[in-house]
Amino acid sequence: MTRQTARILALHGGLLAVLFAAQFVLPAYHHGNLARIMVLASYAIGYNILFGYTGLLSLGHALFFAAGMYAMGLGIQYGGLSPAPAFLAGVVAGALISGALALLALRTTGVAFMIVTLMFAQAGYLTILYFGEYTRGDEGFVIQTAQRMLWGINLSDPVNRYFAAFGLFAISLSLSLWMVRAPFGRVLVAIRENEDRVQMLGYDTYVHKLGAMVVSGTISAAAGAAYGLLFGYAGASFASVQYSIFPLLWVLLGGAGTVLGPFIGTLFMFYLIDLSSGVTTAYMLIAGVVLVALTLFAPQGLAGEVRRRVWRGLP
Amino acid sequence: MELGPYILLASLEGAVTAAVLALTAVGLSLVFGVMRVVNIAHGEFFMLGAVIAWWVANSIGGPPAMGFAAALVIAPLVVGTIAAAADMTILKRLEYDPERTIVATIGLLYILQQLTLMTYGPDARPVEAPFNQRLALPWIGRTETGWEMYYPWGLSTTTYKLAVIGAAAAVLGGVWAMMARTRIGLLMRATQADRDMALAFGIPVEKVYALVFGIGAGLAALAAVLIVPIQQAHYLMGADPLLLSFIVVIIGGLGSLPGTVVAAILIGLSDGIISVFFSPTLAKILATLLVGLVLVFRPNGLFGTRAP
Amino acid sequence: MSALLSTRALSKHFDGLVAVSDVDLDLTVGEVRALIGPNGAGKTTLVGMICGRIAPSSGTVAFDGRDITALPAHKRIGLGMAYTFQITSVFARLSVRENVALAARRRLAGGHVDSAVHEALAQVGLEERAGEEAGNLSYGHQRLLEIAMGLAQAPRLLILDEPTQGLSEGEIARFTGLIGGLRGQTTVLLIEHNMRVVWDVADRVTVLNFGEVLAEGTPQEIHENRAVQAAYLGTEAG
């Protein structure tokens, strides 16, 4: 193991250790917040694989998040599934839908890719509304405590919930760290930098992008399924444009194309909105201002700045 | 009502939608055509137009026509100025990089929308139309006594709705004349054709961009002022015009103004008629899927021939 | 001797403009072939069609006896072609090492990648720069990095598009030695403007003019060919 690798493992393992230990010291309010942040950060990690590492800006990831959430939720509500197979159903739904969308959307590039993903996600959102009889539309439906018993463990209990969220986050983070250092991830980064050249090195860039989109969509769906399961609710708002913009915002803020960026961005943005929503109902104003400010002044994001100024080897 | 008169009514309502949509979409199309900028905040400029119209009409008082006339002038100007300022402070500094400008205009969308929520509030508020006579419309149908012209119950429109259609047509004519006949239109077309060449010929491209972005937003605001007596002003009203404008611009051929107008009429009319048969949600699902698929398989738009 | 690469009646029209017309080109295994011709003669278009970057209007390309006209670029590279860009096209924000590693990883894994990277960088004299960001290299060094990326693929056919453009005298000498070292193992197709390099390294020379093959032969034959002198060398000699 090189020194570089040791440092990388120490940094990312250190974060996981801190998050694991935090559950014993945090007051209840922040304890609950952090569980939520870890699930949302997993969503951001999924988004980052496509946007940060492959350079494809999707405006439709809410489709994958909601696919996971609804496949899980509807599976419990109407299919009588228990949490484990329901979660699995969510993950599979995410993989299938992201694969299907990738087949269409990857025929386009740049701005067209953004609009295509936006449109299909919007169609997904409207479909949830259209089948309001089952999905309860904007209102959503509650997943009862009794339906959230995983192998005798009550997922609505804060301690268990934190632990489950931590598990999801640890897996997502490790997967993303492993992937971006593996040959597959290196090719994704190269595609982001110069797709034409990658092709002329003999790589099938289409297949790589397809793989990136499916991995990205599947992690997003796992986060969506976990969110519904842990917090006991599925609603159409999680499929709306806003939930496609959120991971973009978190990743931009934390640092696109860095492994830690999604977590950092989610953490900051969550508390920023949490604080401002105490002052005004127009808390999305903060999101707007941050988006504009980031594109203007810090397109690299927080972890990106660290990479640029302090440690160039930051993965 | 029978189906025939019902469809006539739907087409009339559709024509109003089409007129307003054409104005909004031409604004979006102009910005995309000349600047290659996809303005996600376009719907919010529409919303601002409606909200400012309410504000102007309310603070002026007097007869409804006076407030409305003032709004018709003030709202587009104010919105255009805001847009031009946003172009000069934000988009220009991003050097119009396509992806970064989209992210920035998403930010702008939330800023405008949420500032409106903070100041104007969450209520929907009406603006009174300057005139609003009901016009009953005749229909020729078969009755017991043979073919006959009669006035079916419910088949009517208003003078105001007809005026909206007329005003939109006049403004579109004005936009066409500006692009085709004036010096500023020539500068815009030159910038659209080749930005670098335009720069080399000493065209003040930055000013042209700010102007185009302002005009684009102003057109959306104008459309909103026209519609606000029919549909109330609300801080979330920008989403639908944005989506519909996208559909129109993409189907009409990206950046092509005549194509945009044709597509707006097509979509506006069919929107009115389709909603007779489908639920509005299903219609929207089909429309969004259509846009996505057109972009995938016909990236130059349904009627577009030129590469974008 | 068998042909590694053969094109038959390969043509490309852009909107009615003929860029390449009816080119038959045969490269035997192990030879170093130079492709020369005035600017706009269609050299880059021709190699673009050979490696799959540009779809031909008509004609065929065969590699190692197999018709590859319909294969996408990455599959042709997979068969053993490598192409280095005329306009430097390295991954500017990645390290020099990673640039070459990307090229090597297509066929190798694990520790073999590192040794292949090291070897390729040593061949072009960039091993000291391995840790630097490729975008920070000088133009000449970026050209050398391009070549190293080509070498790291260990191709059977190496296509170099104006590799010596922007190189210093010393670097050109090194490059000439490098190509000499490949002779017999790797077939090389070289687009080159620098006639000294052509005379030094090429086994055979093909001259392209207005998209057509004007002449083909040993450097000596081409040097003495009157048609070539008129079309090309005449202007070169000034």
mmCIF file of C-alpha atoms in Angstrom, chain A residues 51 55-57 59 103-105 107-108 110-112 114-116 118-120 122-123 126-127 129-130 241-242 245 248 252 280-285 287-289 291-292 294-297 299, chain B residues 32 36 38 40 89-91 93-94 98-100 102-108 110-115 117-118 243 246-247 250 279 281-282 284-285 287-289 291-293 295-297 299:
data_model
loop_
_atom_site.group_PDB
_atom_site.id
_atom_site.type_symbol
_atom_site.label_atom_id
_atom_site.label_comp_id
_atom_site.label_asym_id
_atom_site.label_seq_id
_atom_site.Cartn_x
_atom_site.Cartn_y
_atom_site.Cartn_z
ATOM 1 C CA PHE A 51 -22.151 14.366 -12.708
ATOM 2 C CA GLY A 55 -19.286 14.848 -16.481
ATOM 3 C CA LEU A 56 -22.929 14.211 -17.358
ATOM 4 C CA LEU A 57 -25.236 16.777 -15.798
ATOM 5 C CA LEU A 59 -31.621 17.193 -14.161
ATOM 6 C CA LEU A 103 -30.407 4.048 -23.365
ATOM 7 C CA LEU A 104 -32.433 7.036 -24.531
ATOM 8 C CA ALA A 105 -30.682 9.993 -22.942
ATOM 9 C CA ARG A 107 -27.965 9.406 -27.454
ATOM 10 C CA THR A 108 -27.744 13.114 -26.629
ATOM 11 C CA GLY A 110 -24.691 18.493 -23.140
ATOM 12 C CA VAL A 111 -27.754 20.680 -22.920
ATOM 13 C CA ALA A 112 -29.985 18.167 -24.718
ATOM 14 C CA MET A 114 -30.023 17.891 -19.353
ATOM 15 C CA ILE A 115 -33.399 18.646 -20.904
ATOM 16 C CA VAL A 116 -34.107 15.009 -21.787
ATOM 17 C CA LEU A 118 -35.527 16.748 -16.912
ATOM 18 C CA MET A 119 -38.448 15.838 -19.160
ATOM 19 C CA PHE A 120 -38.461 12.135 -18.354
ATOM 20 C CA GLN A 122 -41.104 15.262 -14.971
ATOM 21 C CA ALA A 123 -43.113 12.581 -16.760
ATOM 22 C CA LEU A 126 -46.719 13.388 -13.256
ATOM 23 C CA THR A 127 -47.233 9.643 -13.493
ATOM 24 C CA LEU A 129 -49.757 12.148 -9.570
ATOM 25 C CA TYR A 130 -51.824 10.466 -12.275
ATOM 26 C CA VAL A 241 -37.801 18.844 -10.075
ATOM 27 C CA GLN A 242 -36.693 20.194 -6.730
ATOM 28 C CA ILE A 245 -31.898 20.031 -8.218
ATOM 29 C CA LEU A 248 -26.829 18.909 -7.974
ATOM 30 C CA LEU A 252 -21.679 21.478 -6.444
ATOM 31 C CA THR A 280 -38.711 32.445 6.560
ATOM 32 C CA THR A 281 -40.955 30.125 4.592
ATOM 33 C CA ALA A 282 -38.987 31.090 1.500
ATOM 34 C CA TYR A 283 -36.070 28.876 2.478
ATOM 35 C CA MET A 284 -35.448 27.810 -1.109
ATOM 36 C CA LEU A 285 -34.108 31.328 -1.611
ATOM 37 C CA ALA A 287 -30.676 27.267 -2.422
ATOM 38 C CA GLY A 288 -30.998 29.736 -5.293
ATOM 39 C CA VAL A 289 -28.412 32.139 -3.919
ATOM 40 C CA LEU A 291 -26.404 27.885 -6.726
ATOM 41 C CA VAL A 292 -25.678 31.231 -8.378
ATOM 42 C CA LEU A 294 -21.212 28.605 -6.593
ATOM 43 C CA THR A 295 -21.330 28.800 -10.369
ATOM 44 C CA LEU A 296 -19.882 32.301 -10.188
ATOM 45 C CA PHE A 297 -17.221 32.016 -7.531
ATOM 46 C CA PRO A 299 -17.323 25.993 -9.404
ATOM 47 C CA PHE B 32 -31.679 30.426 -27.116
ATOM 48 C CA ARG B 36 -27.375 29.729 -27.020
ATOM 49 C CA VAL B 38 -31.231 27.726 -22.040
ATOM 50 C CA ILE B 40 -34.653 27.854 -16.922
ATOM 51 C CA THR B 89 -23.950 40.361 -13.501
ATOM 52 C CA ILE B 90 -24.243 36.566 -13.789
ATOM 53 C CA LEU B 91 -24.422 35.070 -17.263
ATOM 54 C CA ARG B 93 -19.343 36.309 -15.993
ATOM 55 C CA LEU B 94 -19.975 32.643 -16.764
ATOM 56 C CA PRO B 98 -24.017 26.221 -21.562
ATOM 57 C CA GLU B 99 -24.046 23.944 -18.529
ATOM 58 C CA ARG B 100 -23.029 26.561 -15.984
ATOM 59 C CA ILE B 102 -28.315 26.395 -16.826
ATOM 60 C CA VAL B 103 -27.269 25.864 -13.218
ATOM 61 C CA ALA B 104 -27.170 29.627 -12.673
ATOM 62 C CA THR B 105 -30.618 30.149 -14.187
ATOM 63 C CA ILE B 106 -31.960 27.377 -11.929
ATOM 64 C CA GLY B 107 -30.564 29.407 -9.031
ATOM 65 C CA LEU B 108 -32.155 32.532 -10.497
ATOM 66 C CA TYR B 110 -35.466 30.016 -6.976
ATOM 67 C CA ILE B 111 -34.271 33.511 -6.123
ATOM 68 C CA LEU B 112 -37.037 35.221 -8.116
ATOM 69 C CA GLN B 113 -39.711 32.788 -6.994
ATOM 70 C CA GLN B 114 -38.808 32.895 -3.328
ATOM 71 C CA LEU B 115 -38.344 36.666 -3.225
ATOM 72 C CA LEU B 117 -43.125 34.596 -1.989
ATOM 73 C CA MET B 118 -41.496 36.763 0.681
ATOM 74 C CA LEU B 243 -42.620 23.631 -19.537
ATOM 75 C CA PHE B 246 -39.795 24.329 -23.775
ATOM 76 C CA ILE B 247 -42.103 21.996 -25.614
ATOM 77 C CA ILE B 250 -38.047 22.157 -29.030
ATOM 78 C CA SER B 279 -57.157 14.489 -18.062
ATOM 79 C CA THR B 281 -52.191 15.320 -16.018
ATOM 80 C CA LEU B 282 -52.199 12.647 -18.687
ATOM 81 C CA LYS B 284 -48.870 16.741 -19.555
ATOM 82 C CA ILE B 285 -47.297 13.303 -19.243
ATOM 83 C CA ALA B 287 -46.325 16.219 -23.714
ATOM 84 C CA THR B 288 -43.209 15.829 -21.560
ATOM 85 C CA LEU B 289 -42.511 12.385 -23.004
ATOM 86 C CA VAL B 291 -40.380 16.556 -25.805
ATOM 87 C CA GLY B 292 -37.917 14.055 -24.382
ATOM 88 C CA LEU B 293 -38.314 11.710 -27.316
ATOM 89 C CA LEU B 295 -34.826 15.617 -28.370
ATOM 90 C CA VAL B 296 -33.516 12.068 -28.438
ATOM 91 C CA PHE B 297 -34.523 11.180 -31.960
ATOM 92 C CA PRO B 299 -32.407 16.803 -31.887
#
